[in-house]
């Protein structure tokens, strides 16, 4: 079946470095994507979204890139801070069908 | 913080117990969701309610019984659960036609 997945389960970066978290999806009909951040003991929190008619979208310190050719989504975090330590997962949407990735745990080293 | 609250935050129950999880949203949304989050697994959608009507039930065992008395409140009634049901249960809400969901902090459930 089709699924949403992440390339790496864990990512460790130095404070101040940039982070890149990847997500692969296999449903070419998906037209909307969201990145969520989930800190320990909390529910997922919306970070940024992108529609399939775009290939890049920027927020505050975060950028999402969408490559529909290879069905790949990435989240870039600039100047990673200790407060960015969390699990990040992507979600893909196709009409009313949504699927979530398992998540990547980002650890920021001081 | 997100406008979605869940109680209790932690729950330990035996397999013969009956308990209920509660979710309340203060955002004026009309869709509410229950998810199960197990370690190292993707979020699993359990139930969806739109305008108090259940619109989705993803093959969830009958030992989980949802209730949505109004657009602001959602319950998940638990009965004769199994140890493998231990997980974080998340509630979320959204506006109709909006894919962005706002999540509560979850209830950490442990079934002994």
Tab-separated table of C-alpha atoms in Angstrom:
chain	number	residue	atom	x	y	z
A	1	UNK	CA	0.000	0.000	0.000
A	2	UNK	CA	0.964	3.632	-0.207
A	3	UNK	CA	2.606	5.146	2.803
A	4	UNK	CA	4.296	8.156	4.227
A	5	UNK	CA	7.713	7.571	5.676
A	6	UNK	CA	10.806	9.316	6.899
A	7	UNK	CA	14.341	8.532	5.816
A	8	UNK	CA	15.944	8.853	9.264
A	9	UNK	CA	14.453	8.070	12.628
A	10	UNK	CA	16.913	10.283	14.530
A	11	UNK	CA	18.908	13.396	13.760
A	12	UNK	CA	21.448	15.083	15.995
A	13	UNK	CA	22.742	18.554	15.165
A	14	UNK	CA	24.889	21.180	16.809
A	15	UNK	CA	23.190	24.306	18.071
A	16	UNK	CA	23.350	26.955	15.404
A	17	UNK	CA	23.620	24.509	12.527
A	18	UNK	CA	20.918	23.982	9.965
A	19	UNK	CA	18.739	20.871	10.144
A	20	UNK	CA	17.116	18.992	7.312
A	21	UNK	CA	14.405	16.443	7.964
A	22	UNK	CA	13.126	14.353	5.085
A	23	UNK	CA	9.867	12.670	4.256
A	24	UNK	CA	9.011	10.332	1.379
A	25	UNK	CA	5.484	9.858	0.185
A	26	UNK	CA	4.129	7.508	-2.421
A	27	UNK	CA	0.650	8.809	-3.199
A	28	UNK	CA	1.105	11.051	-6.221
A	29	UNK	CA	-2.458	12.306	-5.779
A	30	UNK	CA	-1.653	13.954	-2.444
A	31	UNK	CA	-2.107	17.678	-2.857
A	32	UNK	CA	-1.418	19.106	0.571
A	33	UNK	CA	1.312	18.499	3.122
A	34	UNK	CA	1.912	19.598	6.690
A	35	UNK	CA	4.922	19.374	8.960
A	36	UNK	CA	4.196	18.898	12.653
A	37	UNK	CA	6.456	19.271	15.662
A	38	UNK	CA	5.806	17.229	18.768
A	39	UNK	CA	7.673	18.034	21.949
A	40	UNK	CA	7.877	15.607	24.811
A	41	UNK	CA	4.611	15.438	26.731
A	42	UNK	CA	2.727	17.551	24.218
A	43	UNK	CA	0.513	17.027	21.224
A	44	UNK	CA	1.660	17.712	17.671
A	45	UNK	CA	1.901	21.348	16.692
A	46	UNK	CA	1.546	22.737	13.172
A	47	UNK	CA	4.776	24.181	11.788
A	48	UNK	CA	4.288	24.830	8.108
A	49	UNK	CA	2.271	23.562	5.180
A	50	UNK	CA	2.591	23.457	1.424
A	51	UNK	CA	0.247	22.728	-1.446
A	52	UNK	CA	1.199	20.604	-4.392
A	53	UNK	CA	1.168	23.589	-6.762
A	54	UNK	CA	4.204	24.972	-4.926
A	55	UNK	CA	7.715	23.621	-4.535
A	56	UNK	CA	8.922	25.839	-1.731
A	57	UNK	CA	7.441	27.715	1.164
A	58	UNK	CA	9.219	29.668	3.867
A	59	UNK	CA	8.261	30.487	7.407
A	60	UNK	CA	10.155	31.866	10.330
A	61	UNK	CA	13.445	29.890	10.338
A	62	UNK	CA	11.729	27.003	8.558
A	63	UNK	CA	11.461	26.125	4.904
A	64	UNK	CA	9.537	23.275	3.329
A	65	UNK	CA	10.565	21.929	-0.042
A	66	UNK	CA	8.371	19.718	-2.170
A	67	UNK	CA	9.720	17.635	-5.014
A	68	UNK	CA	6.766	16.002	-6.705
A	69	UNK	CA	8.956	14.255	-9.255
A	70	UNK	CA	10.492	12.013	-6.626
A	71	UNK	CA	7.667	12.388	-4.111
A	72	UNK	CA	9.895	13.927	-1.489
A	73	UNK	CA	9.229	16.522	1.168
A	74	UNK	CA	11.799	18.155	3.403
A	75	UNK	CA	11.802	20.504	6.354
A	76	UNK	CA	14.768	22.796	6.795
A	77	UNK	CA	15.350	24.537	10.102
A	78	UNK	CA	17.857	27.365	10.077
A	79	UNK	CA	20.111	28.086	13.040
A	80	UNK	CA	18.728	25.198	15.054
A	81	UNK	CA	18.106	25.977	18.704
A	82	UNK	CA	17.712	23.742	21.764
A	83	UNK	CA	13.998	24.513	21.719
A	84	UNK	CA	13.778	22.815	18.330
A	85	UNK	CA	14.472	19.430	19.909
A	86	UNK	CA	11.356	17.368	19.249
A	87	UNK	CA	9.875	14.733	16.986
A	88	UNK	CA	8.964	16.044	13.562
A	89	UNK	CA	6.587	14.262	11.240
A	90	UNK	CA	4.936	15.005	7.977
A	91	UNK	CA	1.355	14.468	6.930
A	92	UNK	CA	-0.022	14.097	3.428
A	93	UNK	CA	-3.559	14.844	2.363
A	94	UNK	CA	-5.587	13.602	-0.575
A	95	UNK	CA	-9.203	14.790	-0.433
A	96	UNK	CA	-10.297	13.662	3.018
A	97	UNK	CA	-7.634	10.985	3.339
A	98	UNK	CA	-4.653	11.918	5.473
A	99	UNK	CA	-1.641	9.900	6.484
A	100	UNK	CA	1.169	10.619	8.876
A	101	UNK	CA	4.794	9.620	8.940
A	102	UNK	CA	6.296	7.910	11.972
A	103	UNK	CA	8.528	10.861	12.785
A	104	UNK	CA	12.158	11.889	13.134
A	105	UNK	CA	13.571	12.773	16.514
A	106	UNK	CA	15.709	15.901	16.313
A	107	UNK	CA	18.225	16.433	19.093
A	108	UNK	CA	20.091	19.708	19.336
A	109	UNK	CA	23.456	19.559	21.061
A	110	UNK	CA	24.647	22.696	22.878
B	1	UNK	CA	-2.105	26.403	24.672
B	2	UNK	CA	-3.621	25.106	21.447
B	3	UNK	CA	-7.216	25.573	22.530
B	4	UNK	CA	-7.753	21.820	22.834
B	5	UNK	CA	-7.714	20.257	26.286
B	6	UNK	CA	-7.721	16.619	27.259
B	7	UNK	CA	-8.364	14.898	30.558
B	8	UNK	CA	-6.990	12.966	32.212
B	9	UNK	CA	-3.399	13.439	31.115
B	10	UNK	CA	-2.427	10.026	32.452
B	11	UNK	CA	-4.550	6.945	33.029
B	12	UNK	CA	-3.713	3.485	34.279
B	13	UNK	CA	-6.432	0.900	34.067
B	14	UNK	CA	-6.951	-2.822	34.328
B	15	UNK	CA	-8.368	-4.868	31.498
B	16	UNK	CA	-11.763	-5.127	33.185
B	17	UNK	CA	-12.134	-1.429	33.975
B	18	UNK	CA	-14.367	1.096	32.254
B	19	UNK	CA	-12.999	4.581	31.818
B	20	UNK	CA	-13.555	7.595	29.601
B	21	UNK	CA	-11.246	10.113	27.995
B	22	UNK	CA	-12.481	13.641	27.521
B	23	UNK	CA	-11.581	16.261	24.960
B	24	UNK	CA	-12.775	19.846	24.754
B	25	UNK	CA	-11.980	22.451	22.148
B	26	UNK	CA	-12.409	26.204	22.587
B	27	UNK	CA	-11.728	27.163	18.988
B	28	UNK	CA	-15.188	27.103	17.487
B	29	UNK	CA	-14.258	24.173	15.255
B	30	UNK	CA	-16.833	21.753	13.955
B	31	UNK	CA	-14.697	18.669	13.335
B	32	UNK	CA	-13.053	16.572	16.031
B	33	UNK	CA	-10.776	13.557	15.845
B	34	UNK	CA	-9.383	10.764	17.984
B	35	UNK	CA	-5.920	9.415	17.211
B	36	UNK	CA	-3.808	6.666	18.721
B	37	UNK	CA	-0.074	7.254	18.893
B	38	UNK	CA	2.114	4.269	19.678
B	39	UNK	CA	5.878	4.356	20.027
B	40	UNK	CA	7.718	4.599	16.713
B	41	UNK	CA	4.528	4.298	14.691
B	42	UNK	CA	2.607	6.890	12.675
B	43	UNK	CA	-0.462	8.502	14.105
B	44	UNK	CA	-3.461	6.239	13.639
B	45	UNK	CA	-6.748	7.962	12.972
B	46	UNK	CA	-9.519	6.306	14.962
B	47	UNK	CA	-12.654	8.399	14.644
B	48	UNK	CA	-13.806	11.588	12.957
B	49	UNK	CA	-16.819	13.694	13.846
B	50	UNK	CA	-18.189	16.516	11.719
B	51	UNK	CA	-20.940	18.631	13.238
B	52	UNK	CA	-21.429	15.948	15.926
B	53	UNK	CA	-21.918	13.209	13.336
B	54	UNK	CA	-19.431	10.388	13.070
B	55	UNK	CA	-18.033	10.407	9.557
B	56	UNK	CA	-15.188	7.970	9.915
B	57	UNK	CA	-14.428	4.851	11.919
B	58	UNK	CA	-11.154	3.296	10.894
B	59	UNK	CA	-11.895	-0.304	11.838
B	60	UNK	CA	-11.478	0.443	15.502
B	61	UNK	CA	-12.376	-2.397	17.901
B	62	UNK	CA	-15.693	-2.013	19.671
B	63	UNK	CA	-13.942	-1.768	23.045
B	64	UNK	CA	-13.384	1.867	22.011
B	65	UNK	CA	-16.631	3.812	21.862
B	66	UNK	CA	-16.667	7.502	20.894
B	67	UNK	CA	-19.285	10.037	21.862
B	68	UNK	CA	-19.717	13.574	20.586
B	69	UNK	CA	-22.526	15.374	22.428
B	70	UNK	CA	-21.748	18.707	20.770
B	71	UNK	CA	-19.150	20.293	18.510
B	72	UNK	CA	-16.962	21.273	21.456
B	73	UNK	CA	-16.769	17.998	23.336
B	74	UNK	CA	-15.573	14.544	22.410
B	75	UNK	CA	-15.317	11.461	24.576
B	76	UNK	CA	-13.693	8.091	24.127
B	77	UNK	CA	-15.216	5.398	26.304
B	78	UNK	CA	-12.940	2.492	27.094
B	79	UNK	CA	-14.037	-0.986	28.127
B	80	UNK	CA	-12.155	-4.274	28.516
B	81	UNK	CA	-9.012	-2.979	26.884
B	82	UNK	CA	-5.929	-5.022	26.121
B	83	UNK	CA	-2.319	-4.242	27.081
B	84	UNK	CA	-1.548	-3.490	23.430
B	85	UNK	CA	-4.010	-0.604	23.656
B	86	UNK	CA	-1.510	1.235	25.824
B	87	UNK	CA	-0.575	4.375	23.911
B	88	UNK	CA	-0.955	8.140	23.771
B	89	UNK	CA	-4.472	9.070	22.712
B	90	UNK	CA	-4.664	12.413	20.983
B	91	UNK	CA	-7.670	14.540	20.278
B	92	UNK	CA	-7.683	17.151	17.536
B	93	UNK	CA	-10.100	19.627	16.026
B	94	UNK	CA	-10.372	21.599	12.826
B	95	UNK	CA	-12.697	23.816	10.875
B	96	UNK	CA	-14.634	22.228	8.072
B	97	UNK	CA	-12.687	22.460	4.845
B	98	UNK	CA	-9.460	23.247	6.665
B	99	UNK	CA	-6.837	20.514	6.780
B	100	UNK	CA	-4.903	22.049	9.659
B	101	UNK	CA	-5.733	20.278	12.875
B	102	UNK	CA	-5.098	21.537	16.370
B	103	UNK	CA	-4.066	18.818	18.773
B	104	UNK	CA	-4.556	18.436	22.481
B	105	UNK	CA	-1.723	17.271	24.766
B	106	UNK	CA	-2.984	13.690	24.773
B	107	UNK	CA	-3.844	11.128	27.409
B	108	UNK	CA	-1.111	8.624	28.194
B	109	UNK	CA	-2.985	5.343	28.701
B	110	UNK	CA	-1.474	2.273	30.290
B	111	UNK	CA	-3.477	-0.954	30.354
B	112	UNK	CA	-2.283	-3.504	32.881
